[in-house]
Amino acid sequence: MKDLYENEMKLEFLSKSNNEAFARITVAAFAAQLDPTIEELSDIKTAVSEAVTNCIIHGYEDSEGIIKIITKIYHNTIIIEISDTGKGIENIDKAREPLYTSKPNLERSGMGFTIMESFMDEVNIESIVGLGTKVTMKKKIKLLKKESEEELKNNLLFT
Amino acid sequence: MNIEYDNKDKLLTIKINEEIDHHAVEKIRRRADYEIQRYMPKRVVFDFNNVSFMDSSGIGMVVGRYKLISMLGGELSMINVKENLYKILKMSGVSNIIPIKEAKI
Ligand SMILES: Nc1ncnc2c1ncn2[C@@H]1O[C@H](COP(=O)(O)OP(=O)(O)OP(=O)(O)O)[C@@H](O)[C@H]1O
Ligand SMILES: [Mg+2]
């Protein structure tokens, strides 16, 4: 067994669309210490991209604001908190529905929250109209594969 | 972005060479719509061979082009779709309306 491992990082940046790639790549680089598979890393990148894009398009609309990301690692779980102080969400249940978008004219598909939910283990949305939105996502990075590889190696050594 | 037009087959190939997110989509959409309206192709293919990342902005972009191309009487398909792109195209139901084809080798 691995010992309990904890780590944390914070990131703040302007709600400019050219920061979307910066945000997802930075979180993925931080997540890399958990030794995720390529697929797990790609899932994390996509989920972060969805949440950050939402802050820019919906939270701040045409104005500019600060997007904050706090990423924590606790044992083998990554917890990512992405927040804005923009306009907030009136109806969270509706926002979570697949294909629901308040901006169909901008060619949005309404799949952002559905993608976050399917790529991460847990997605929690907190929002107050006029104050902002915070999305917290968790994903457990599987150790299983590596441990069984280790076991296999040990077995080979002792037989 | 590489554009290729085969006049004999009336086939327009749009090859995207960057990560497809909200930032990138604006430019891709403008160029693609321009080329589609210029050539009026029978078939349009999005080649994703050099696309390593796509989020829901890409879904909106692809569906938007699908609507334009259909309106002009053409057909749209996609090739060289990587595993991670396939996942969200499938999840959103896009792969049911826009076929993903095997690339010719
Ligand atoms: N940070 C936010 N601030 C305000 N409203 C938000 C925020 N995030 C999401 N919403 C609301 O929730 C809806 C659903 O979000 P979701 O990401 O699922 O779809 P979308 O952004 O509209 O489309 P897509 O993500 O597919 O491009 C949005 O249309 C918007 O009304
Ligand atoms: Mg979204």
Tab-separated table of C-alpha atoms and ligand atoms in Angstrom:
chain	number	residue	atom	x	y	z
A	1	MET	CA	0.000	0.000	0.000
A	2	LYS	CA	1.004	3.557	-0.722
A	3	ASP	CA	1.112	6.005	2.207
A	4	LEU	CA	-1.501	8.749	2.371
A	5	TYR	CA	-0.411	11.417	-0.061
A	6	GLU	CA	-1.610	15.006	-0.100
A	7	ASN	CA	-0.872	17.921	-2.376
A	8	GLU	CA	-2.563	21.109	-3.553
A	9	MET	CA	-2.253	23.860	-6.149
A	10	LYS	CA	-4.110	27.061	-7.004
A	11	LEU	CA	-4.450	28.821	-10.315
A	12	GLU	CA	-6.056	32.166	-11.176
A	13	PHE	CA	-6.355	33.614	-14.660
A	14	LEU	CA	-8.419	35.991	-16.776
A	15	SER	CA	-11.491	34.627	-18.561
A	16	LYS	CA	-9.901	34.786	-22.009
A	17	SER	CA	-10.529	31.913	-24.371
A	18	ASN	CA	-6.827	31.465	-25.107
A	19	ASN	CA	-6.390	30.446	-21.441
A	20	GLU	CA	-8.541	27.327	-21.942
A	21	ALA	CA	-5.647	25.212	-23.195
A	22	PHE	CA	-3.347	26.634	-20.495
A	23	ALA	CA	-5.838	25.638	-17.770
A	24	ARG	CA	-6.416	22.041	-18.890
A	25	ILE	CA	-2.737	21.385	-19.593
A	26	THR	CA	-1.693	22.782	-16.195
A	27	VAL	CA	-4.217	20.675	-14.272
A	28	ALA	CA	-3.194	17.603	-16.272
A	29	ALA	CA	0.483	18.252	-15.494
A	30	PHE	CA	-0.370	18.447	-11.786
A	31	ALA	CA	-2.469	15.260	-12.014
A	32	ALA	CA	0.436	13.417	-13.630
A	33	GLN	CA	2.001	12.750	-10.195
A	34	LEU	CA	-0.784	10.193	-9.596
A	35	ASP	CA	0.483	8.224	-12.569
A	36	PRO	CA	-2.844	8.191	-14.459
A	37	THR	CA	-3.356	6.306	-17.702
A	38	ILE	CA	-3.489	8.294	-20.939
A	39	GLU	CA	-7.253	7.848	-20.954
A	40	GLU	CA	-7.681	9.126	-17.390
A	41	LEU	CA	-5.531	12.150	-18.205
A	42	SER	CA	-7.546	12.858	-21.335
A	43	ASP	CA	-10.792	12.632	-19.315
A	44	ILE	CA	-9.465	15.144	-16.774
A	45	LYS	CA	-8.358	17.545	-19.524
A	46	THR	CA	-11.761	17.398	-21.198
A	47	ALA	CA	-13.689	17.920	-17.941
A	48	VAL	CA	-11.497	20.932	-17.020
A	49	SER	CA	-11.939	22.389	-20.498
A	50	GLU	CA	-15.742	22.090	-20.155
A	51	ALA	CA	-15.876	23.817	-16.776
A	52	VAL	CA	-13.467	26.622	-17.756
A	53	THR	CA	-15.282	27.248	-21.046
A	54	ASN	CA	-18.564	27.509	-19.132
A	55	CYS	CA	-17.085	30.206	-16.841
A	56	ILE	CA	-16.023	32.192	-19.918
A	57	ILE	CA	-19.144	31.779	-22.068
A	58	HIS	CA	-21.896	31.676	-19.460
A	59	GLY	CA	-20.411	33.025	-16.232
A	60	TYR	CA	-18.794	36.169	-17.595
A	61	GLU	CA	-20.461	36.322	-21.018
A	62	ASP	CA	-18.924	39.334	-22.737
A	63	SER	CA	-17.296	40.817	-19.669
A	64	GLU	CA	-13.942	39.793	-18.239
A	65	GLY	CA	-13.401	38.207	-14.849
A	66	ILE	CA	-11.162	35.894	-12.867
A	67	ILE	CA	-11.415	32.110	-13.057
A	68	LYS	CA	-10.042	30.216	-10.090
A	69	ILE	CA	-8.947	26.586	-10.029
A	70	ILE	CA	-7.980	24.730	-6.874
A	71	THR	CA	-6.709	21.206	-7.376
A	72	LYS	CA	-6.170	18.849	-4.474
A	73	ILE	CA	-4.749	15.397	-4.356
A	74	TYR	CA	-5.830	13.219	-1.507
A	75	HIS	CA	-4.444	9.694	-1.541
A	76	ASN	CA	-5.198	8.584	-5.097
A	77	THR	CA	-8.119	10.933	-5.724
A	78	ILE	CA	-7.917	14.231	-7.563
A	79	ILE	CA	-10.360	16.975	-6.579
A	80	ILE	CA	-10.722	19.922	-8.952
A	81	GLU	CA	-12.649	23.059	-8.010
A	82	ILE	CA	-13.343	25.561	-10.803
A	83	SER	CA	-15.141	28.797	-9.991
A	84	ASP	CA	-16.181	32.137	-11.395
A	85	THR	CA	-17.839	35.184	-9.839
A	86	GLY	CA	-20.103	35.687	-12.824
A	87	LYS	CA	-23.832	35.592	-13.330
A	88	GLY	CA	-24.655	32.256	-11.713
A	89	ILE	CA	-27.113	29.480	-12.658
A	90	GLU	CA	-30.817	29.842	-11.956
A	91	ASN	CA	-31.823	26.220	-12.315
A	92	ILE	CA	-29.000	23.741	-11.679
A	93	ASP	CA	-31.096	20.615	-12.347
A	94	LYS	CA	-32.032	21.939	-15.756
A	95	ALA	CA	-28.435	22.978	-16.515
A	96	ARG	CA	-27.285	19.391	-15.838
A	97	GLU	CA	-29.733	17.915	-18.368
A	98	PRO	CA	-28.080	16.535	-21.510
A	99	LEU	CA	-28.609	18.829	-24.529
A	100	TYR	CA	-29.883	21.746	-22.438
A	101	THR	CA	-28.182	25.000	-23.399
A	102	SER	CA	-29.132	28.600	-22.765
A	103	LYS	CA	-27.063	29.625	-25.791
A	104	PRO	CA	-28.148	27.550	-28.827
A	105	ASN	CA	-27.436	30.555	-31.052
A	106	LEU	CA	-23.731	30.206	-30.243
A	107	GLU	CA	-23.681	26.601	-31.538
A	108	ARG	CA	-23.438	25.171	-28.043
A	109	SER	CA	-24.589	21.575	-27.740
A	110	GLY	CA	-25.585	21.453	-24.070
A	111	MET	CA	-23.246	18.521	-23.429
A	112	GLY	CA	-20.725	20.163	-21.067
A	113	PHE	CA	-22.107	18.925	-17.728
A	114	THR	CA	-22.963	15.515	-19.206
A	115	ILE	CA	-19.346	15.118	-20.340
A	116	MET	CA	-18.002	16.226	-16.932
A	117	GLU	CA	-20.300	13.742	-15.198
A	118	SER	CA	-19.343	10.849	-17.398
A	119	PHE	CA	-15.576	11.549	-17.360
A	120	MET	CA	-15.291	12.208	-13.625
A	121	ASP	CA	-16.574	10.137	-10.675
A	122	GLU	CA	-18.422	13.013	-9.026
A	123	VAL	CA	-19.538	16.480	-10.146
A	124	ASN	CA	-20.996	18.942	-7.683
A	125	ILE	CA	-22.407	22.317	-8.770
A	126	GLU	CA	-22.939	25.233	-6.406
A	127	SER	CA	-24.272	28.500	-7.764
A	128	ILE	CA	-25.903	31.711	-6.628
A	129	VAL	CA	-27.475	34.011	-9.201
A	130	GLY	CA	-25.490	37.246	-9.374
A	131	LEU	CA	-22.609	35.850	-7.311
A	132	GLY	CA	-21.120	33.034	-9.336
A	133	THR	CA	-20.673	29.312	-9.830
A	134	LYS	CA	-18.372	26.664	-8.411
A	135	VAL	CA	-18.009	23.215	-9.952
A	136	THR	CA	-16.212	20.551	-7.904
A	137	MET	CA	-15.149	17.347	-9.641
A	138	LYS	CA	-13.541	14.235	-8.223
A	139	LYS	CA	-11.812	11.361	-9.905
A	140	LYS	CA	-10.123	8.366	-8.388
A	141	ILE	CA	-7.023	7.303	-10.273
A	142	LYS	CA	-6.851	3.536	-10.310
A	143	LEU	CA	-3.822	1.955	-8.667
A	144	LEU	CA	-5.083	-1.536	-9.345
A	145	LYS	CA	-3.235	-2.183	-12.560
A	146	LYS	CA	0.121	-1.070	-11.191
A	147	GLU	CA	-0.286	-3.039	-7.969
A	148	SER	CA	-1.084	-6.248	-9.776
A	149	GLU	CA	1.916	-5.691	-12.014
A	150	GLU	CA	4.008	-5.353	-8.862
A	151	GLU	CA	2.506	-8.537	-7.486
A	152	LEU	CA	3.250	-10.368	-10.675
A	153	LYS	CA	6.858	-9.254	-10.477
A	154	ASN	CA	7.126	-10.435	-6.847
A	155	ASN	CA	5.589	-13.788	-7.702
A	156	LEU	CA	8.042	-14.249	-10.500
A	157	LEU	CA	10.908	-13.469	-8.135
A	158	PHE	CA	9.869	-16.076	-5.580
A	159	THR	CA	9.115	-18.968	-7.862
B	1	MET	CA	-6.097	23.780	-41.339
B	2	ASN	CA	-5.577	22.159	-44.748
B	3	ILE	CA	-8.234	22.404	-47.438
B	4	GLU	CA	-8.313	20.041	-50.383
B	5	TYR	CA	-10.916	20.055	-53.105
B	6	ASP	CA	-11.357	17.245	-55.586
B	7	ASN	CA	-13.349	18.763	-58.447
B	8	LYS	CA	-14.083	15.425	-60.129
B	9	ASP	CA	-15.724	13.918	-57.053
B	10	LYS	CA	-16.909	17.276	-55.708
B	11	LEU	CA	-15.231	16.271	-52.467
B	12	LEU	CA	-13.999	18.847	-49.956
B	13	THR	CA	-11.578	17.616	-47.300
B	14	ILE	CA	-11.070	19.834	-44.277
B	15	LYS	CA	-8.086	18.724	-42.232
B	16	ILE	CA	-7.843	20.305	-38.809
B	17	ASN	CA	-4.398	20.551	-37.246
B	18	GLU	CA	-5.064	21.817	-33.721
B	19	GLU	CA	-6.897	21.052	-30.488
B	20	ILE	CA	-10.587	21.823	-30.937
B	21	ASP	CA	-11.886	23.930	-28.058
B	22	HIS	CA	-13.987	27.076	-27.692
B	23	HIS	CA	-10.972	29.239	-28.546
B	24	ALA	CA	-10.092	27.367	-31.749
B	25	VAL	CA	-13.627	26.818	-32.968
B	26	GLU	CA	-14.306	30.418	-33.996
B	27	LYS	CA	-11.603	30.423	-36.641
B	28	ILE	CA	-12.313	26.863	-37.830
B	29	ARG	CA	-16.007	27.654	-38.290
B	30	ARG	CA	-15.347	30.804	-40.319
B	31	ARG	CA	-12.870	29.129	-42.661
B	32	ALA	CA	-14.933	25.956	-43.096
B	33	ASP	CA	-18.105	27.899	-43.930
B	34	TYR	CA	-16.205	30.022	-46.420
B	35	GLU	CA	-14.775	26.969	-48.232
B	36	ILE	CA	-18.122	25.136	-48.199
B	37	GLN	CA	-19.936	28.079	-49.745
B	38	ARG	CA	-17.151	28.632	-52.261
B	39	TYR	CA	-17.006	25.051	-53.595
B	40	MET	CA	-20.577	23.855	-52.945
B	41	PRO	CA	-19.244	20.277	-52.546
B	42	LYS	CA	-21.343	17.118	-52.754
B	43	ARG	CA	-19.334	15.568	-49.964
B	44	VAL	CA	-17.376	17.110	-47.116
B	45	VAL	CA	-14.948	15.176	-44.936
B	46	PHE	CA	-13.528	16.397	-41.642
B	47	ASP	CA	-10.104	14.783	-41.184
B	48	PHE	CA	-9.229	14.621	-37.485
B	49	ASN	CA	-5.891	12.823	-37.856
B	50	ASN	CA	-3.989	15.730	-36.287
B	51	VAL	CA	-6.550	16.477	-33.592
B	52	SER	CA	-5.503	15.143	-30.187
B	53	PHE	CA	-8.153	16.980	-28.154
B	54	MET	CA	-11.779	18.009	-28.593
B	55	ASP	CA	-14.444	19.137	-26.126
B	56	SER	CA	-18.141	20.024	-26.491
B	57	SER	CA	-17.198	23.128	-28.511
B	58	GLY	CA	-16.170	20.694	-31.232
B	59	ILE	CA	-19.548	18.973	-31.119
B	60	GLY	CA	-21.294	22.302	-31.660
B	61	MET	CA	-18.918	23.136	-34.504
B	62	VAL	CA	-19.395	19.794	-36.286
B	63	VAL	CA	-23.192	19.861	-35.908
B	64	GLY	CA	-23.294	23.463	-37.151
B	65	ARG	CA	-21.363	22.522	-40.326
B	66	TYR	CA	-23.585	19.460	-40.759
B	67	LYS	CA	-26.636	21.738	-40.819
B	68	LEU	CA	-25.091	24.085	-43.371
B	69	ILE	CA	-23.872	21.256	-45.635
B	70	SER	CA	-27.231	19.438	-45.483
B	71	MET	CA	-29.044	22.648	-46.326
B	72	LEU	CA	-26.858	22.969	-49.440
B	73	GLY	CA	-27.632	19.357	-50.406
B	74	GLY	CA	-24.273	17.838	-49.454
B	75	GLU	CA	-23.128	15.075	-47.134
B	76	LEU	CA	-20.712	15.246	-44.216
B	77	SER	CA	-18.516	12.515	-42.747
B	78	MET	CA	-15.510	12.288	-40.430
B	79	ILE	CA	-12.264	10.299	-40.669
B	80	ASN	CA	-9.275	9.525	-38.435
B	81	VAL	CA	-11.254	9.976	-35.238
B	82	LYS	CA	-9.137	9.172	-32.177
B	83	GLU	CA	-10.503	7.220	-29.202
B	84	ASN	CA	-11.021	10.278	-26.948
B	85	LEU	CA	-12.845	12.195	-29.697
B	86	TYR	CA	-14.975	9.173	-30.486
B	87	LYS	CA	-16.087	9.000	-26.858
B	88	ILE	CA	-17.753	12.412	-26.896
B	89	LEU	CA	-19.072	12.116	-30.460
B	90	LYS	CA	-20.813	8.927	-29.396
B	91	MET	CA	-22.037	10.280	-26.051
B	92	SER	CA	-23.648	13.301	-27.707
B	93	GLY	CA	-25.297	11.193	-30.418
B	94	VAL	CA	-23.378	12.985	-33.187
B	95	SER	CA	-21.909	9.733	-34.516
B	96	ASN	CA	-25.488	8.562	-35.187
B	97	ILE	CA	-26.173	11.377	-37.646
B	98	ILE	CA	-22.706	12.021	-39.080
B	99	PRO	CA	-20.892	8.845	-40.155
B	100	ILE	CA	-17.350	8.144	-39.015
B	101	LYS	CA	-15.503	6.492	-41.878
B	102	GLU	CA	-12.375	4.393	-41.992
B	103	ALA	CA	-9.499	6.237	-43.576
B	104	LYS	CA	-8.174	4.957	-46.887
B	105	ILE	CA	-4.684	3.549	-46.417
C	1	LIG	N1	-20.266	28.936	-14.995
C	1	LIG	C1	-21.541	29.108	-15.387
C	1	LIG	N2	-22.179	30.291	-15.141
C	1	LIG	C2	-23.469	30.490	-15.536
C	1	LIG	N3	-24.209	29.558	-16.178
C	1	LIG	C3	-23.639	28.366	-16.444
C	1	LIG	C4	-22.273	28.072	-16.065
C	1	LIG	N4	-21.998	26.818	-16.453
C	1	LIG	C5	-23.100	26.343	-17.058
C	1	LIG	N5	-24.101	27.255	-17.049
C	1	LIG	C6	-25.464	27.065	-17.590
C	1	LIG	O1	-25.709	25.672	-17.724
C	1	LIG	C7	-26.067	25.342	-19.076
C	1	LIG	C8	-25.560	23.954	-19.425
C	1	LIG	O2	-24.134	23.901	-19.439
C	1	LIG	P1	-23.395	22.840	-20.387
C	1	LIG	O3	-21.939	23.047	-20.263
C	1	LIG	O4	-23.931	21.494	-20.069
C	1	LIG	O5	-23.924	23.230	-21.838
C	1	LIG	P2	-23.491	24.476	-22.760
C	1	LIG	O6	-22.276	25.135	-22.183
C	1	LIG	O7	-24.671	25.327	-22.964
C	1	LIG	O8	-23.102	23.747	-24.124
C	1	LIG	P3	-21.719	22.951	-24.414
C	1	LIG	O9	-21.006	22.777	-23.101
C	1	LIG	O10	-22.127	21.642	-24.997
C	1	LIG	O11	-20.969	23.789	-25.363
C	1	LIG	C9	-25.487	26.459	-19.905
C	1	LIG	O12	-26.159	26.600	-21.129
C	1	LIG	C10	-25.671	27.661	-18.981
C	1	LIG	O13	-26.982	28.166	-19.067
C	2	MG	MG	-20.593	24.070	-21.620
